[in-house]
Amino acid sequence: MSATTVAAFPLGPLDPERSELLLRVVEGLEPSTLQWLAGFAAGVAHERAANRGGLPATAPVPAARPEAAARLTIVYGSQTGNGKRIAERLGRAAETAGIAARVYSSVNYPLKDLPKERLLVVVVSTQGDGDPPDDARGFLEFLASRRAPRLDQLSYSVLALGDSSYPKFCETGKQVDERLATLGAKRLLDRVDCDVDYDTLATPWLDRVVTTARDNLGAVPQVATVTRLRAAPAAPLYSREQPFAAEVLANQRITARGATKDVRHVELALEGSGLTYTPGDALGVWHENPAPVVADVLEALRLDGAQDVEIDGQAKPLRAWLTASRELTRLTRPFLVQQAERSQDPALAAVLQPGHEQELRRTLKDLQVVDVLQRHRGEWDAKSFVQALRPLAPRLYSIASSPEAVGDEVHVTVAVVEYEHERQRRLGAASAYLAGLTGEAARARVFIEHNERFRLPADTARDVIMIGPGTGVAPFRGFVQHREAQGATGRNWLFFGARHFQSEFLYQAEWQEAVRKGVLSRLDVAFSRDRSTPRTYVQDRLRAAGKDVYAWLEGGAYLYVCGDAEQMAPDVQGALVDIVAEHGAKNRDAAEAYVRALADERRDLRDVY
Amino acid sequence: MTELSHVEKIKRESRHLRGTLVESLQEPITGSIREDDTVLIKFHGTYQQDDRDVREERRRQKLEPAYSFMIRTRLPGGVCTPQQWLQLDAIARRYGNGTLRVTTRQAFQFHGVVKTELKTTMQAINAALIDTIAACGDVNRNVLASANPVETRAHPVVADWAHKLSEHLLPRTRAYHEIWLDGEKVATTEESEPLYGETYLPRKFKTAIVVPPVNDVDVFAHDLGFIAIVENGELQGFNVTVGGGMGASHGDPETFPRLADVVGFIRPGQLLDVASSVLTTQRDFGNRAVRKRARLKYTIEDRGLAWFVAEVTRRQGFEFEPARPFAFTQQGDRFGWIEGYDGRWHLTLRIEAGRIADTERAKQLTGLRELAKVHRGDFRLTPNQNLTIANVDANSRAFVSALVVKYGLDRHERSTPVARDALACVALPTCGLAMAEAERYLPQLVRLVEERMAAHGLAGEPLVLRITGCPNGCARPYLAEVALVGKAPGRYNLFYGGDGRGGRLNALHLENVDEPTILSALDAAFGRYAQERTPGERFGDFAWRAGLVGGAAQAA
Ligand code: SRM
Ligand SMILES: Cc1cc2nc3c(=O)[nH]c(=O)nc-3n(C[C@H](O)[C@H](O)[C@H](O)COP(=O)(O)OP(=O)(O)OC[C@H]3O[C@@H](n4cnc5c(N)ncnc54)[C@H](O)[C@@H]3O)c2cc1C
Ligand SMILES: Cc1cc2nc3c(=O)[nH]c(=O)nc-3n(C[C@H](O)[C@H](O)[C@H](O)COP(=O)(O)O)c2cc1C
Ligand code: SF4
């Protein structure tokens, strides 16, 4: 957001001219930078006051305080933007409360400041299988390393973001919390572990941080003059919390007869929403659980969906709760615990015992709520059941279009999750919901999830290598549209993979056209289930083209990987190392270093899920 | 000289039909081959097609058309051994769409072979000692010969000539072996096409040999024909026919079907010379500017028959003798068991529209596989999409008949003459030129026509009915008594007037009409025919006499 949206002249005490100057300074700055600026201004105010000795004798002697003292530092590690959002909210709240606060993404945080910090808040999510988000890797490595300083002067609090359907729930948050403690820091507040419905816990936590921080630091009045400026950048009209009801312009199956998957190309109208996006961003979708999913659960419970259920003063029919307000397809450990009690089924209880992490992992990964209800029967009353479930969380879909090409539309590519479980049809909630959004009146409640870590090179002369099997190809459709619109001079090389050439070559006709026009300089495809061609995956194609891949990288090419996090991403990573080792005549370590360097230079970017 | 057609350029620059086929086959992002290669690949016996049933659907799915390849074998006289049958059957099930298609030129077609399996399939076919060279393209196509192999002593001799002729007129390029069979590469300079030259023929060229009295090959429909003259069981020689052809284009009077002319009689030993002389004359004088006008029939129309015969005579270096008398009693096949001169037996089966498949109704593909496993004679594909189980010794007959019944291959026993003799071209969904249904519509059409006939007490009467999906005439419709020629989905031109012996072209009765109109027209025509026909008069003859076609109709 740009600061030109700031309040009218004159700015607070400033004369028009200085206001203007200030505006130019803050023009286009990231919120975190703005907040730093504010903190800086606050700091300056202090020193001047101190030097003039104009402060009441009773007041604490400013010079005596370490420079960073009066300041709350907020560091976030965030993959899909939730943590970032919370951190920035906290930053705003703190400032409004008159606390000097600076907000950093953990990649940008100057680690040398750590020993000087007095008050640190860390908001961090967990990714992969208990891994830190990409931007927090360095931060965690530093904390874990022997170089990490003693932090006896530090009070801190950790907000961990996670998803209890993963066995290593909020792992990264836990690690940060424990490591800071071992380094001698004191907990200002105990760590809070948020599930995907993070607002329910994050909001109260946020308030408590602000109040305790105020007590701890004491408000710094001067900052108030700056708050107006900071309060200014208006949050967009529509957001995750207030999604935009976008009209569904097209919902087209793009896999053919005989395909193993139903993949949809969905086009939505953002017209009038004020929502904007850049290729690389994701679209957030608030779905409803499809009717059959709800029906199966009700049947397994032998409960009447029509009965009213009241929770925190909100009363609506059970069916409504299950359709629009709760997760039915993703299991959580807490739910399993309750089901174990209600079913008194030792089999289920066993899974929850220490030492059975593998089974737990598999249960959470492979089963839905209904599966557990059927397998380990237990009595539920409507209210406790709804309370045992976690609130519905939106799903993200890589945006498959460029505004340059499609105007105020946004396109996504959705693989419909549909499979057999013990001869019963099971659906993925959001993907099946989206697949069902057809016809005139169809609308989807959406928001934009910006992803600064997955961007085309600003320098359009750079070459780009895109690796996106399956729906992982989605963002690259947007990339290629964008590069064409930009008239980018750099070359574009796409690696795509699927099971079947005939039926699952997503956007085949568009890619062929791009190749014909020369927009795609190269297109390598791998199909893994075609009788006529040996099983090949993108990493095999990558290896086969290793010589050229290495040459492109040497020439400064950017490399992008999108799609499956479990199998594909690591395999591609491995292939890259092999390629660098072979064609760069490097030993294993050197090759790995080379690939790591790519990531550090932000030339090896990933968006995997 | 006027500008050459694009195809001529492609041929000239193709280095004897190599083009960029190898590269095209390797291109991984498409199931199709490069446009120019689609012309060249025909010479190798295969056509690029796409499943037209899903064309629009796939466009919406942002997918390219469902490309696949049709492969056509070269099978002179339609002869095939049981061993070969088993191999082709396996290929159809492994690489094709699970069916074997018997064509109107006594060949097999495989449909639905994908590009990535095309080479393997070609190799498998060749492994069966059957090739596909020149099965398509601007060359001499599969040579037809009366199907019945040994009815008289003359028949095997004729079948043998068909074979010799086919070999004699084969292109000599090694491209086929290089591209499909990994034959080692030869420099195109060392290689020559003595007969065809660098640009082959202006257009396809078709040859047929027939042994009267059954005109099963529709001898007058081909560029070059040989009518065997047999006297007391011995082959004397052949009457030569030139300039036949069916193909036409809607609304283009410049194009039309044409019956071949009989130009004289030759001795068996002269057959190959005559063939090359006719072929090279067409090679040198055929129209290379306008493909629609490139067939031999137009060369003769444009320059005159006398000129043509003179030119051919000059080239072959001997005169034609006066044509010998001959007579045809029927077109189409003779079904059921027929005994050969040598006491062996031949069973001709009805294969509807030539499609051998396993369906709910009958497991014909399986049945013939079972039969091929035990059959000690051979198979003959007929020029009318049917199949002859040939050279069965007398004491195996019962066994064969039993198998045939078991697998529902006995339709010739159970169907009316109309159903038995009907022909339909492939058309949708594979044929790229189809304007309307043919093969898939045939069963319903036949039923409806049978009904109309029955309604007028004509059930069981013979009637040659043929349908094609477009005016190209692949099922030789213009020689039928009643023909439907596709014009648009569900709409056809309706023709009357073949003579039932393949000796007369029919004529347009109604243009661009739908099923109800066709049926009511037939209803009226059958009504009058039932009333007004003279004893033994065929419908095709009646149609002219009654003025349903010809002068009166045209005026009307
Ligand atoms: C399979 C067959 C019909 C059948 O149901 O049996 C057939 C099928 C096709 N014919 Fe034919 N023709 C077939 C016998 C004929 C005949 C009958 C004959 O040769 O006795 C004719 C009429 C005689 C003649 O040539 O005049 C015939 C005249 C054509 C023509 C028109 C040629 C012309 O001079 O105008 C075309 C179109 C073309 O060549 O441009 C054509 C083109 C085609 C193509 C290859 C369409 C194309 O060019 O893309 C059809 C493939 C359809 C498919 O999906 O399989 N086919 N075609 C016959 C294969 C014969 C063989 O084994 O070689
Ligand atoms: C940044 C990001 C970008 C993404 N981009 C895309 C994209 O472009 N396109 C896209 O299609 N998806 C994308 N996803 C994934 C998407 O967000 C959803 O996770 C996916 O659509 C499944 O959600 P669902 O609600 O349909 O299924 P859910 O209801 O969330 O899950 C179904 C449940 O079924 C169970 N299950 C058991 N067996 C299976 C099985 N064989 N397959 C699946 N589930 C099984 C699992 O427990 C699973 O939780 C992206 C995710 C992220 C984080
Ligand atoms: C690919 C992927 C893997 C994840 N793995 C875990 C995990 O192992 N443990 C966990 O608690 N949460 C996991 N999560 C859930 C995220 O931590 C959760 O969505 C969080 O809200 C993301 O916050 P962020 O947007 O700030 O990154 C995962 C999410 C994704 C998309
Ligand atoms: S007649 Fe026309 S529709 Fe029928 S197969 Fe021949 S070209 Fe195709």
mmCIF file of N, CA and C and ligand atoms in Angstrom, chain B residues 42 47 49 70 72-73 101-107 109 111 135 141-142 144 203-204 206 217 221-223 244-248 295 297 353 385 424-427 430-433 472-476, ligand 1:
data_model
loop_
_atom_site.group_PDB
_atom_site.id
_atom_site.type_symbol
_atom_site.label_atom_id
_atom_site.label_comp_id
_atom_site.label_asym_id
_atom_site.label_seq_id
_atom_site.Cartn_x
_atom_site.Cartn_y
_atom_site.Cartn_z
ATOM 1 N N LYS B 42 1.047 -40.342 -45.362
ATOM 2 C CA LYS B 42 0.070 -41.177 -46.078
ATOM 3 C C LYS B 42 0.774 -42.191 -46.978
ATOM 4 N N TYR B 47 -2.618 -42.291 -41.713
ATOM 5 C CA TYR B 47 -3.232 -40.963 -41.744
ATOM 6 C C TYR B 47 -3.335 -40.420 -40.346
ATOM 7 N N GLN B 49 -5.455 -38.526 -37.759
ATOM 8 C CA GLN B 49 -6.878 -38.220 -37.587
ATOM 9 C C GLN B 49 -7.086 -37.680 -36.182
ATOM 10 N N MET B 70 -4.585 -43.636 -38.180
ATOM 11 C CA MET B 70 -5.198 -44.781 -38.820
ATOM 12 C C MET B 70 -4.110 -45.424 -39.677
ATOM 13 N N ARG B 72 -3.272 -48.334 -42.533
ATOM 14 C CA ARG B 72 -3.898 -49.161 -43.563
ATOM 15 C C ARG B 72 -2.853 -50.113 -44.125
ATOM 16 N N THR B 73 -3.193 -51.371 -44.195
ATOM 17 C CA THR B 73 -2.219 -52.345 -44.703
ATOM 18 C C THR B 73 -2.288 -52.436 -46.227
ATOM 19 N N ARG B 101 -10.710 -53.260 -39.185
ATOM 20 C CA ARG B 101 -11.664 -52.728 -40.153
ATOM 21 C C ARG B 101 -11.315 -53.224 -41.549
ATOM 22 N N VAL B 102 -12.223 -54.013 -42.122
ATOM 23 C CA VAL B 102 -12.033 -54.492 -43.487
ATOM 24 C C VAL B 102 -12.524 -53.400 -44.427
ATOM 25 N N THR B 103 -11.651 -53.002 -45.368
ATOM 26 C CA THR B 103 -11.991 -51.869 -46.222
ATOM 27 C C THR B 103 -12.565 -52.309 -47.562
ATOM 28 N N THR B 104 -13.047 -51.330 -48.316
ATOM 29 C CA THR B 104 -13.588 -51.621 -49.654
ATOM 30 C C THR B 104 -12.484 -51.906 -50.662
ATOM 31 N N ARG B 105 -11.242 -51.859 -50.199
ATOM 32 C CA ARG B 105 -10.136 -52.253 -51.072
ATOM 33 C C ARG B 105 -9.392 -53.448 -50.512
ATOM 34 N N GLN B 106 -10.120 -54.317 -49.826
ATOM 35 C CA GLN B 106 -9.549 -55.589 -49.361
ATOM 36 C C GLN B 106 -8.348 -55.420 -48.432
ATOM 37 N N ALA B 107 -8.359 -54.355 -47.674
ATOM 38 C CA ALA B 107 -7.247 -54.152 -46.735
ATOM 39 C C ALA B 107 -7.801 -54.072 -45.314
ATOM 40 N N GLN B 109 -7.735 -51.831 -41.741
ATOM 41 C CA GLN B 109 -7.376 -50.559 -41.130
ATOM 42 C C GLN B 109 -7.406 -50.724 -39.623
ATOM 43 N N HIS B 111 -7.536 -48.289 -36.305
ATOM 44 C CA HIS B 111 -7.841 -46.910 -35.913
ATOM 45 C C HIS B 111 -7.353 -46.659 -34.498
ATOM 46 N N ALA B 135 -0.112 -47.770 -49.158
ATOM 47 C CA ALA B 135 -1.517 -48.090 -48.894
ATOM 48 C C ALA B 135 -2.336 -46.814 -49.049
ATOM 49 N N ARG B 141 -2.431 -47.813 -55.274
ATOM 50 C CA ARG B 141 -2.954 -48.310 -54.000
ATOM 51 C C ARG B 141 -3.092 -49.823 -54.022
ATOM 52 N N ASN B 142 -3.614 -50.331 -52.912
ATOM 53 C CA ASN B 142 -3.775 -51.778 -52.810
ATOM 54 C C ASN B 142 -4.531 -52.311 -54.031
ATOM 55 N N LEU B 144 -6.863 -54.573 -56.097
ATOM 56 C CA LEU B 144 -8.024 -55.429 -55.851
ATOM 57 C C LEU B 144 -8.010 -56.638 -56.767
ATOM 58 N N ARG B 203 -1.839 -37.853 -58.120
ATOM 59 C CA ARG B 203 -2.938 -38.203 -57.237
ATOM 60 C C ARG B 203 -2.914 -39.708 -57.005
ATOM 61 N N LYS B 204 -3.759 -40.197 -56.123
ATOM 62 C CA LYS B 204 -3.855 -41.644 -55.903
ATOM 63 C C LYS B 204 -4.172 -42.373 -57.210
ATOM 64 N N LYS B 206 -5.549 -46.266 -58.658
ATOM 65 C CA LYS B 206 -6.159 -47.500 -58.164
ATOM 66 C C LYS B 206 -6.331 -48.540 -59.255
ATOM 67 N N VAL B 217 -15.373 -56.358 -57.491
ATOM 68 C CA VAL B 217 -14.439 -55.236 -57.308
ATOM 69 C C VAL B 217 -14.972 -53.932 -57.892
ATOM 70 N N ALA B 221 -14.861 -48.681 -61.412
ATOM 71 C CA ALA B 221 -14.682 -47.570 -60.466
ATOM 72 C C ALA B 221 -13.213 -47.186 -60.303
ATOM 73 N N HIS B 222 -12.316 -47.868 -61.013
ATOM 74 C CA HIS B 222 -10.885 -47.678 -60.746
ATOM 75 C C HIS B 222 -10.132 -47.057 -61.908
ATOM 76 N N ASP B 223 -8.997 -46.470 -61.596
ATOM 77 C CA ASP B 223 -8.195 -45.826 -62.639
ATOM 78 C C ASP B 223 -7.813 -46.837 -63.710
ATOM 79 N N GLY B 244 -11.648 -44.904 -64.472
ATOM 80 C CA GLY B 244 -12.771 -44.945 -63.537
ATOM 81 C C GLY B 244 -12.448 -44.178 -62.270
ATOM 82 N N GLY B 245 -13.478 -43.785 -61.566
ATOM 83 C CA GLY B 245 -13.267 -43.092 -60.295
ATOM 84 C C GLY B 245 -14.586 -42.620 -59.734
ATOM 85 N N MET B 246 -14.636 -42.528 -58.409
ATOM 86 C CA MET B 246 -15.896 -42.142 -57.758
ATOM 87 C C MET B 246 -15.883 -40.703 -57.257
ATOM 88 N N GLY B 247 -14.748 -40.277 -56.758
ATOM 89 C CA GLY B 247 -14.699 -39.036 -55.997
ATOM 90 C C GLY B 247 -15.276 -37.827 -56.703
ATOM 91 N N ALA B 248 -15.997 -37.013 -55.951
ATOM 92 C CA ALA B 248 -16.510 -35.738 -56.443
ATOM 93 C C ALA B 248 -16.593 -34.780 -55.264
ATOM 94 N N ARG B 295 -7.015 -36.779 -60.825
ATOM 95 C CA ARG B 295 -7.142 -38.220 -61.081
ATOM 96 C C ARG B 295 -7.090 -38.516 -62.578
ATOM 97 N N LYS B 297 -9.023 -40.056 -64.409
ATOM 98 C CA LYS B 297 -10.294 -39.877 -65.133
ATOM 99 C C LYS B 297 -10.378 -38.484 -65.748
ATOM 100 N N ALA B 353 -20.382 -53.283 -42.429
ATOM 101 C CA ALA B 353 -19.498 -52.131 -42.624
ATOM 102 C C ALA B 353 -18.034 -52.492 -42.356
ATOM 103 N N GLN B 385 -15.995 -55.218 -48.007
ATOM 104 C CA GLN B 385 -15.854 -55.160 -46.554
ATOM 105 C C GLN B 385 -16.238 -56.466 -45.863
ATOM 106 N N ALA B 424 -21.061 -49.191 -46.205
ATOM 107 C CA ALA B 424 -20.958 -47.863 -45.601
ATOM 108 C C ALA B 424 -19.485 -47.553 -45.407
ATOM 109 N N CYS B 425 -19.090 -46.346 -45.714
ATOM 110 C CA CYS B 425 -17.714 -45.945 -45.460
ATOM 111 C C CYS B 425 -17.561 -45.680 -43.960
ATOM 112 N N VAL B 426 -16.341 -45.389 -43.551
ATOM 113 C CA VAL B 426 -16.070 -45.196 -42.128
ATOM 114 C C VAL B 426 -16.742 -43.941 -41.578
ATOM 115 N N ALA B 427 -16.467 -42.819 -42.241
ATOM 116 C CA ALA B 427 -17.008 -41.521 -41.810
ATOM 117 C C ALA B 427 -16.702 -41.221 -40.344
ATOM 118 N N THR B 430 -13.810 -40.921 -37.080
ATOM 119 C CA THR B 430 -12.378 -40.796 -37.406
ATOM 120 C C THR B 430 -12.104 -40.033 -38.690
ATOM 121 N N CYS B 431 -12.973 -40.157 -39.659
ATOM 122 C CA CYS B 431 -12.655 -39.570 -40.953
ATOM 123 C C CYS B 431 -12.727 -38.050 -40.908
ATOM 124 N N GLY B 432 -11.629 -37.440 -41.278
ATOM 125 C CA GLY B 432 -11.549 -35.985 -41.215
ATOM 126 C C GLY B 432 -12.413 -35.289 -42.245
ATOM 127 N N LEU B 433 -12.848 -36.029 -43.257
ATOM 128 C CA LEU B 433 -13.599 -35.392 -44.336
ATOM 129 C C LEU B 433 -15.102 -35.634 -44.239
ATOM 130 N N ASN B 472 -16.796 -38.149 -51.517
ATOM 131 C CA ASN B 472 -15.571 -38.804 -51.991
ATOM 132 C C ASN B 472 -15.836 -40.216 -52.487
ATOM 133 N N GLY B 473 -16.866 -40.810 -51.928
ATOM 134 C CA GLY B 473 -17.315 -42.075 -52.499
ATOM 135 C C GLY B 473 -16.559 -43.318 -52.100
ATOM 136 N N CYS B 474 -16.092 -43.374 -50.886
ATOM 137 C CA CYS B 474 -15.273 -44.509 -50.433
ATOM 138 C C CYS B 474 -16.001 -45.844 -50.443
ATOM 139 N N ALA B 475 -17.313 -45.830 -50.394
ATOM 140 C CA ALA B 475 -18.064 -47.085 -50.480
ATOM 141 C C ALA B 475 -18.674 -47.224 -51.888
ATOM 142 N N ARG B 476 -18.061 -46.543 -52.841
ATOM 143 C CA ARG B 476 -18.495 -46.579 -54.242
ATOM 144 C C ARG B 476 -20.014 -46.407 -54.374
HETATM 145 C C1 SRM C 1 -11.520 -47.247 -45.457
HETATM 146 C C2 SRM C 1 -12.115 -46.742 -46.797
HETATM 147 C C3 SRM C 1 -13.641 -46.811 -46.832
HETATM 148 C C4 SRM C 1 -14.206 -48.058 -46.211
HETATM 149 O O1 SRM C 1 -15.170 -47.914 -45.462
HETATM 150 O O2 SRM C 1 -13.707 -49.177 -46.522
HETATM 151 C C5 SRM C 1 -11.720 -45.338 -47.121
HETATM 152 C C6 SRM C 1 -11.568 -44.376 -46.181
HETATM 153 C C7 SRM C 1 -11.095 -43.108 -46.442
HETATM 154 N N1 SRM C 1 -10.868 -42.589 -47.666
HETATM 155 FE FE1 SRM C 1 -11.405 -43.427 -49.398
HETATM 156 N N2 SRM C 1 -11.572 -45.138 -48.459
HETATM 157 C C8 SRM C 1 -11.680 -46.335 -49.056
HETATM 158 C C9 SRM C 1 -11.920 -46.586 -50.376
HETATM 159 C C10 SRM C 1 -12.168 -45.591 -51.304
HETATM 160 C C11 SRM C 1 -12.797 -45.797 -52.565
HETATM 161 C C12 SRM C 1 -13.339 -47.129 -53.090
HETATM 162 C C13 SRM C 1 -12.286 -47.895 -53.866
HETATM 163 O O3 SRM C 1 -11.099 -47.442 -53.894
HETATM 164 O O4 SRM C 1 -12.644 -48.912 -54.431
HETATM 165 C C14 SRM C 1 -12.910 -44.559 -53.163
HETATM 166 C C15 SRM C 1 -13.602 -44.252 -54.505
HETATM 167 C C16 SRM C 1 -12.798 -44.618 -55.674
HETATM 168 C C17 SRM C 1 -11.916 -43.476 -56.082
HETATM 169 O O5 SRM C 1 -10.821 -43.369 -55.534
HETATM 170 O O6 SRM C 1 -12.371 -42.663 -56.902
HETATM 171 C C18 SRM C 1 -12.320 -43.632 -52.243
HETATM 172 C C19 SRM C 1 -12.236 -42.281 -52.454
HETATM 173 C C20 SRM C 1 -11.625 -41.412 -51.575
HETATM 174 C C21 SRM C 1 -11.402 -40.016 -51.853
HETATM 175 C C22 SRM C 1 -11.769 -39.271 -53.147
HETATM 176 C C23 SRM C 1 -10.703 -39.416 -54.155
HETATM 177 C C24 SRM C 1 -11.015 -38.570 -55.360
HETATM 178 O O7 SRM C 1 -10.526 -38.892 -56.432
HETATM 179 O O8 SRM C 1 -11.716 -37.574 -55.210
HETATM 180 C C25 SRM C 1 -10.780 -39.482 -50.712
HETATM 181 C C26 SRM C 1 -10.378 -38.028 -50.468
HETATM 182 C C27 SRM C 1 -9.060 -37.721 -51.125
HETATM 183 O O9 SRM C 1 -8.371 -38.625 -51.625
HETATM 184 O O10 SRM C 1 -8.726 -36.528 -51.127
HETATM 185 C C28 SRM C 1 -10.656 -40.575 -49.781
HETATM 186 C C29 SRM C 1 -10.098 -40.467 -48.493
HETATM 187 C C30 SRM C 1 -10.293 -41.373 -47.499
HETATM 188 C C31 SRM C 1 -9.858 -41.148 -46.070
HETATM 189 C C32 SRM C 1 -8.434 -41.611 -45.949
HETATM 190 C C33 SRM C 1 -10.098 -39.726 -45.530
HETATM 191 C C34 SRM C 1 -8.884 -38.816 -45.585
HETATM 192 O O11 SRM C 1 -8.298 -38.679 -46.694
HETATM 193 O O12 SRM C 1 -8.552 -38.250 -44.562
HETATM 194 C C35 SRM C 1 -10.818 -42.118 -45.351
HETATM 195 C C36 SRM C 1 -10.323 -42.666 -44.011
HETATM 196 C C37 SRM C 1 -11.526 -42.850 -43.097
HETATM 197 C C38 SRM C 1 -11.191 -43.596 -41.866
HETATM 198 O O13 SRM C 1 -11.318 -43.013 -40.737
HETATM 199 O O14 SRM C 1 -10.768 -44.755 -41.941
HETATM 200 N N3 SRM C 1 -11.162 -41.720 -50.324
HETATM 201 N N4 SRM C 1 -11.866 -44.292 -51.117
HETATM 202 C C39 SRM C 1 -11.585 -47.463 -48.035
HETATM 203 C C40 SRM C 1 -10.154 -47.904 -47.884
HETATM 204 C C41 SRM C 1 -9.655 -48.554 -49.110
HETATM 205 C C42 SRM C 1 -8.264 -49.096 -48.964
HETATM 206 O O15 SRM C 1 -8.109 -50.082 -48.203
HETATM 207 O O16 SRM C 1 -7.336 -48.528 -49.552
#
